[in-house]
Amino acid sequence: MAIPTPQLPLSLGLKDSTTFENFHTGANPEALAYLRALSAGTELPPAVYLWGEPGTGKSHLLQALCHAAAARYQPAFYLPLQAAAEFPLEALHGLEQMRVICLDDIQAVHREQEWAHALIGLFERLRTTRGALVVTGAGPVSELGLMPALASRLASGLSFHLHRLDPEQCAEALQLRAERRGMHLPEDSARYLVRHRGANPEQLFATLEILDRASLAAKRRLTLPFVRGVLNSDS
């Protein structure tokens, strides 16, 4: 788990399910391999930028990196910038002492000059401590409207464009997540879920949670008729 600082609310904790093992690689093997190596302590370029549209697994990968680093007793920290208004700029103080710092959704603070200056300061302090900084955004750095000095620092590191899973990969990801939860999700049930819930992993995993509870309550397996019945009653 990420190591909190006194200024941050407890709601910023990591989800237990966001691990590398629960991430379906899809068309993103290079990004996954890089982050795994980073979590193992391999000396790599310190600044990494991950970008892609919603549903590509950016937040999952950041949290998985923190989980993996912490499992090796390497201090790691995850900060969702969408919640930046909930805590002060002082939250960034001392983060340079972490082995891994993960900042999610950098575009959330693109209009906040004070945050931009604070993040630039963090970049500079990390040059001395050699901590790794991994940042996510909704698009290429040049399209986020960031302060030029901040954008140039982000662009100076490695960049990985994350791609969405196709419907077949979404079904495989659902089966993988079910297996990790101790459930068996047949292939026809997984494909049915993707057809009727769409190829959005976050929504599909939320549906799987519903099915898990319904399966336990009814003591039924996740057969296609059972899955169809649960979804029809939930709609």
Short mmCIF file of C-alpha atoms in Angstrom, two decimals:
data_model
loop_
_atom_site.label_atom_id
_atom_site.label_comp_id
_atom_site.label_asym_id
_atom_site.label_seq_id
_atom_site.Cartn_x
_atom_site.Cartn_y
_atom_site.Cartn_z
CA MET A 1 0.00 0.00 0.00
CA ALA A 2 1.14 3.53 -0.69
CA ILE A 3 2.68 5.31 2.27
CA PRO A 4 0.42 8.26 3.22
CA THR A 5 1.54 11.71 4.31
CA PRO A 6 -0.24 13.49 7.17
CA GLN A 7 -1.88 15.98 4.80
CA LEU A 8 -3.73 13.41 2.70
CA PRO A 9 -7.18 11.91 3.42
CA LEU A 10 -7.43 8.17 3.85
CA SER A 11 -9.80 7.94 0.86
CA LEU A 12 -6.77 8.06 -1.44
CA GLY A 13 -5.84 4.45 -0.64
CA LEU A 14 -5.22 1.86 -3.32
CA LYS A 15 -7.78 -0.70 -4.48
CA ASP A 16 -6.83 -4.27 -3.64
CA SER A 17 -7.80 -5.44 -7.13
CA THR A 18 -5.44 -3.08 -8.96
CA THR A 19 -2.45 -5.36 -9.42
CA PHE A 20 -0.27 -6.25 -12.39
CA GLU A 21 -1.67 -9.79 -12.23
CA ASN A 22 -5.20 -8.41 -12.73
CA PHE A 23 -4.21 -6.28 -15.71
CA HIS A 24 -4.92 -7.68 -19.17
CA THR A 25 -1.98 -6.64 -21.32
CA GLY A 26 -3.88 -6.26 -24.58
CA ALA A 27 -1.90 -4.00 -26.92
CA ASN A 28 0.19 -2.53 -24.07
CA PRO A 29 2.99 -5.05 -23.40
CA GLU A 30 5.81 -2.48 -23.50
CA ALA A 31 4.23 -0.23 -20.86
CA LEU A 32 3.45 -3.18 -18.59
CA ALA A 33 6.96 -4.61 -18.90
CA TYR A 34 8.51 -1.23 -18.16
CA LEU A 35 6.44 -0.65 -15.02
CA ARG A 36 7.13 -4.17 -13.77
CA ALA A 37 10.86 -3.54 -14.15
CA LEU A 38 10.50 -0.20 -12.39
CA SER A 39 8.72 -1.84 -9.45
CA ALA A 40 11.53 -4.38 -9.21
CA GLY A 41 14.05 -1.61 -8.62
CA THR A 42 15.64 -1.67 -12.06
CA GLU A 43 17.46 1.59 -12.80
CA LEU A 44 15.43 3.17 -15.60
CA PRO A 45 14.77 6.70 -16.86
CA PRO A 46 13.05 8.39 -13.91
CA ALA A 47 10.16 10.16 -15.68
CA VAL A 48 7.43 8.17 -17.44
CA TYR A 49 4.23 9.47 -19.01
CA LEU A 50 1.27 7.17 -19.74
CA TRP A 51 -1.60 8.51 -21.81
CA GLY A 52 -4.81 7.28 -23.32
CA GLU A 53 -8.56 7.66 -23.29
CA PRO A 54 -10.71 6.56 -20.33
CA GLY A 55 -10.87 2.79 -19.93
CA THR A 56 -7.29 2.11 -21.03
CA GLY A 57 -6.14 1.17 -17.51
CA LYS A 58 -4.02 4.19 -16.59
CA SER A 59 -5.14 4.36 -12.96
CA HIS A 60 -4.96 0.58 -12.64
CA LEU A 61 -1.33 0.54 -13.78
CA LEU A 62 -0.32 3.34 -11.41
CA GLN A 63 -1.90 1.60 -8.45
CA ALA A 64 -0.43 -1.75 -9.52
CA LEU A 65 3.01 -0.15 -9.61
CA CYS A 66 2.55 1.11 -6.06
CA HIS A 67 1.36 -2.30 -4.87
CA ALA A 68 4.32 -4.05 -6.49
CA ALA A 69 6.89 -1.55 -5.23
CA ALA A 70 5.52 -1.65 -1.69
CA ALA A 71 5.64 -5.46 -1.75
CA ARG A 72 9.41 -5.08 -2.21
CA TYR A 73 9.56 -2.58 0.68
CA GLN A 74 10.12 0.32 -1.68
CA PRO A 75 8.21 3.46 -0.60
CA ALA A 76 5.54 4.25 -3.19
CA PHE A 77 2.81 6.86 -3.41
CA TYR A 78 -0.32 7.32 -5.55
CA LEU A 79 -1.98 10.72 -5.96
CA PRO A 80 -5.17 11.15 -8.08
CA LEU A 81 -5.04 14.76 -9.24
CA GLN A 82 -8.79 14.77 -9.94
CA ALA A 83 -9.08 15.12 -6.16
CA ALA A 84 -6.48 17.90 -5.93
CA ALA A 85 -8.99 20.33 -4.45
CA GLU A 86 -9.32 18.07 -1.39
CA PHE A 87 -5.78 18.60 -0.12
CA PRO A 88 -3.18 21.39 -0.01
CA LEU A 89 -0.10 21.86 -2.15
CA GLU A 90 1.96 20.86 0.87
CA ALA A 91 0.89 17.30 0.07
CA LEU A 92 3.76 17.23 -2.46
CA HIS A 93 6.39 18.13 0.12
CA GLY A 94 8.66 15.23 0.94
CA LEU A 95 7.39 13.00 -1.88
CA GLU A 96 10.84 13.10 -3.46
CA GLN A 97 11.92 10.69 -0.71
CA MET A 98 9.66 8.00 -2.18
CA ARG A 99 11.08 5.40 -4.54
CA VAL A 100 8.01 5.68 -6.80
CA ILE A 101 5.59 8.60 -7.12
CA CYS A 102 2.47 8.13 -9.26
CA LEU A 103 0.41 11.15 -10.31
CA ASP A 104 -2.90 10.33 -12.01
CA ASP A 105 -4.70 12.60 -14.53
CA ILE A 106 -2.27 15.50 -14.87
CA GLN A 107 -4.80 17.36 -17.05
CA ALA A 108 -6.95 17.89 -13.94
CA VAL A 109 -4.62 20.69 -12.79
CA HIS A 110 -3.86 22.26 -16.18
CA ARG A 111 -5.47 25.56 -15.14
CA GLU A 112 -3.87 25.60 -11.69
CA GLN A 113 -0.67 27.63 -11.90
CA GLU A 114 0.23 26.98 -8.25
CA TRP A 115 -0.03 23.23 -8.82
CA ALA A 116 2.08 23.52 -11.95
CA HIS A 117 4.84 25.32 -10.04
CA ALA A 118 4.62 22.75 -7.21
CA LEU A 119 4.94 19.86 -9.67
CA ILE A 120 7.90 21.51 -11.37
CA GLY A 121 9.53 21.78 -7.94
CA LEU A 122 8.90 18.08 -7.37
CA PHE A 123 10.54 17.26 -10.71
CA GLU A 124 13.61 19.24 -9.72
CA ARG A 125 13.91 17.66 -6.26
CA LEU A 126 13.66 14.21 -7.83
CA ARG A 127 16.82 14.92 -9.84
CA THR A 128 18.70 14.70 -6.55
CA THR A 129 16.88 11.81 -4.88
CA ARG A 130 16.54 9.76 -8.11
CA GLY A 131 12.98 8.72 -7.32
CA ALA A 132 10.84 7.52 -10.21
CA LEU A 133 7.89 9.67 -11.30
CA VAL A 134 5.08 8.13 -13.33
CA VAL A 135 2.35 10.46 -14.59
CA THR A 136 -0.84 9.77 -16.54
CA GLY A 137 -2.89 12.03 -18.77
CA ALA A 138 -5.79 11.99 -21.18
CA GLY A 139 -3.69 12.74 -24.27
CA PRO A 140 -0.26 13.68 -25.57
CA VAL A 141 1.56 16.20 -23.36
CA SER A 142 1.42 18.82 -26.11
CA GLU A 143 -2.39 18.72 -26.13
CA LEU A 144 -3.06 19.11 -22.39
CA GLY A 145 -2.64 22.87 -22.11
CA LEU A 146 -0.04 22.58 -19.34
CA MET A 147 2.39 25.31 -18.35
CA PRO A 148 5.27 25.05 -20.86
CA ALA A 149 7.89 24.46 -18.16
CA LEU A 150 5.85 21.55 -16.76
CA ALA A 151 5.02 20.16 -20.21
CA SER A 152 8.70 20.18 -21.22
CA ARG A 153 9.66 18.18 -18.13
CA LEU A 154 6.95 15.61 -18.79
CA ALA A 155 7.95 15.35 -22.44
CA SER A 156 11.61 14.80 -21.52
CA GLY A 157 10.95 11.29 -20.22
CA LEU A 158 9.55 8.14 -21.76
CA SER A 159 5.99 8.12 -23.08
CA PHE A 160 3.63 5.18 -23.60
CA HIS A 161 0.33 5.44 -25.45
CA LEU A 162 -2.12 3.02 -23.84
CA HIS A 163 -4.76 1.39 -26.05
CA ARG A 164 -8.22 0.15 -25.13
CA LEU A 165 -8.99 -3.55 -25.10
CA ASP A 166 -11.02 -4.86 -28.00
CA PRO A 167 -14.23 -6.81 -27.20
CA GLU A 168 -12.46 -10.18 -27.28
CA GLN A 169 -9.76 -8.94 -24.92
CA CYS A 170 -12.42 -7.45 -22.63
CA ALA A 171 -14.02 -10.88 -22.34
CA GLU A 172 -10.64 -12.38 -21.51
CA ALA A 173 -10.02 -9.66 -18.92
CA LEU A 174 -13.37 -10.45 -17.31
CA GLN A 175 -12.51 -14.13 -17.09
CA LEU A 176 -9.13 -13.27 -15.60
CA ARG A 177 -10.70 -10.99 -12.98
CA ALA A 178 -13.30 -13.65 -12.14
CA GLU A 179 -10.59 -16.29 -11.73
CA ARG A 180 -8.68 -14.01 -9.36
CA ARG A 181 -11.84 -13.69 -7.28
CA GLY A 182 -12.21 -17.48 -7.09
CA MET A 183 -15.04 -17.57 -9.64
CA HIS A 184 -15.46 -19.41 -12.92
CA LEU A 185 -16.89 -17.25 -15.70
CA PRO A 186 -17.58 -19.32 -18.81
CA GLU A 187 -16.56 -17.89 -22.15
CA ASP A 188 -20.13 -17.52 -23.42
CA SER A 189 -21.11 -15.61 -20.27
CA ALA A 190 -18.11 -13.29 -20.61
CA ARG A 191 -18.90 -12.51 -24.24
CA TYR A 192 -22.55 -11.89 -23.38
CA LEU A 193 -21.49 -9.36 -20.73
CA VAL A 194 -19.30 -7.50 -23.22
CA ARG A 195 -22.09 -7.40 -25.81
CA HIS A 196 -24.66 -6.06 -23.35
CA ARG A 197 -22.49 -3.87 -21.12
CA GLY A 198 -20.03 -2.60 -23.72
CA ALA A 199 -16.25 -2.94 -23.96
CA ASN A 200 -15.54 -0.73 -20.94
CA PRO A 201 -13.44 -2.68 -18.41
CA GLU A 202 -14.41 -0.52 -15.44
CA GLN A 203 -18.14 -1.01 -16.07
CA LEU A 204 -17.64 -4.70 -16.76
CA PHE A 205 -15.72 -5.24 -13.52
CA ALA A 206 -18.48 -3.41 -11.61
CA THR A 207 -21.01 -5.78 -13.20
CA LEU A 208 -18.86 -8.73 -12.19
CA GLU A 209 -19.08 -7.54 -8.58
CA ILE A 210 -22.88 -7.63 -8.84
CA LEU A 211 -22.79 -11.10 -10.37
CA ASP A 212 -20.42 -12.33 -7.67
CA ARG A 213 -22.83 -11.26 -4.90
CA ALA A 214 -25.82 -12.70 -6.75
CA SER A 215 -24.01 -15.98 -7.36
CA LEU A 216 -23.12 -16.34 -3.69
CA ALA A 217 -26.65 -15.48 -2.57
CA ALA A 218 -28.29 -17.91 -5.00
CA LYS A 219 -25.54 -20.52 -4.76
CA ARG A 220 -25.48 -20.61 -8.54
CA ARG A 221 -22.70 -20.75 -11.08
CA LEU A 222 -22.22 -17.94 -13.61
CA THR A 223 -23.91 -19.79 -16.45
CA LEU A 224 -25.31 -17.78 -19.34
CA PRO A 225 -28.97 -18.19 -18.21
CA PHE A 226 -28.06 -17.06 -14.69
CA VAL A 227 -26.03 -14.07 -15.91
CA ARG A 228 -28.83 -13.07 -18.30
CA GLY A 229 -31.40 -13.31 -15.50
CA VAL A 230 -29.35 -11.15 -13.12
CA LEU A 231 -28.75 -8.47 -15.75
CA ASN A 232 -32.43 -8.39 -16.73
CA SER A 233 -33.51 -7.99 -13.11
CA ASP A 234 -30.91 -5.24 -12.60
CA SER A 235 -32.00 -3.22 -15.63
#
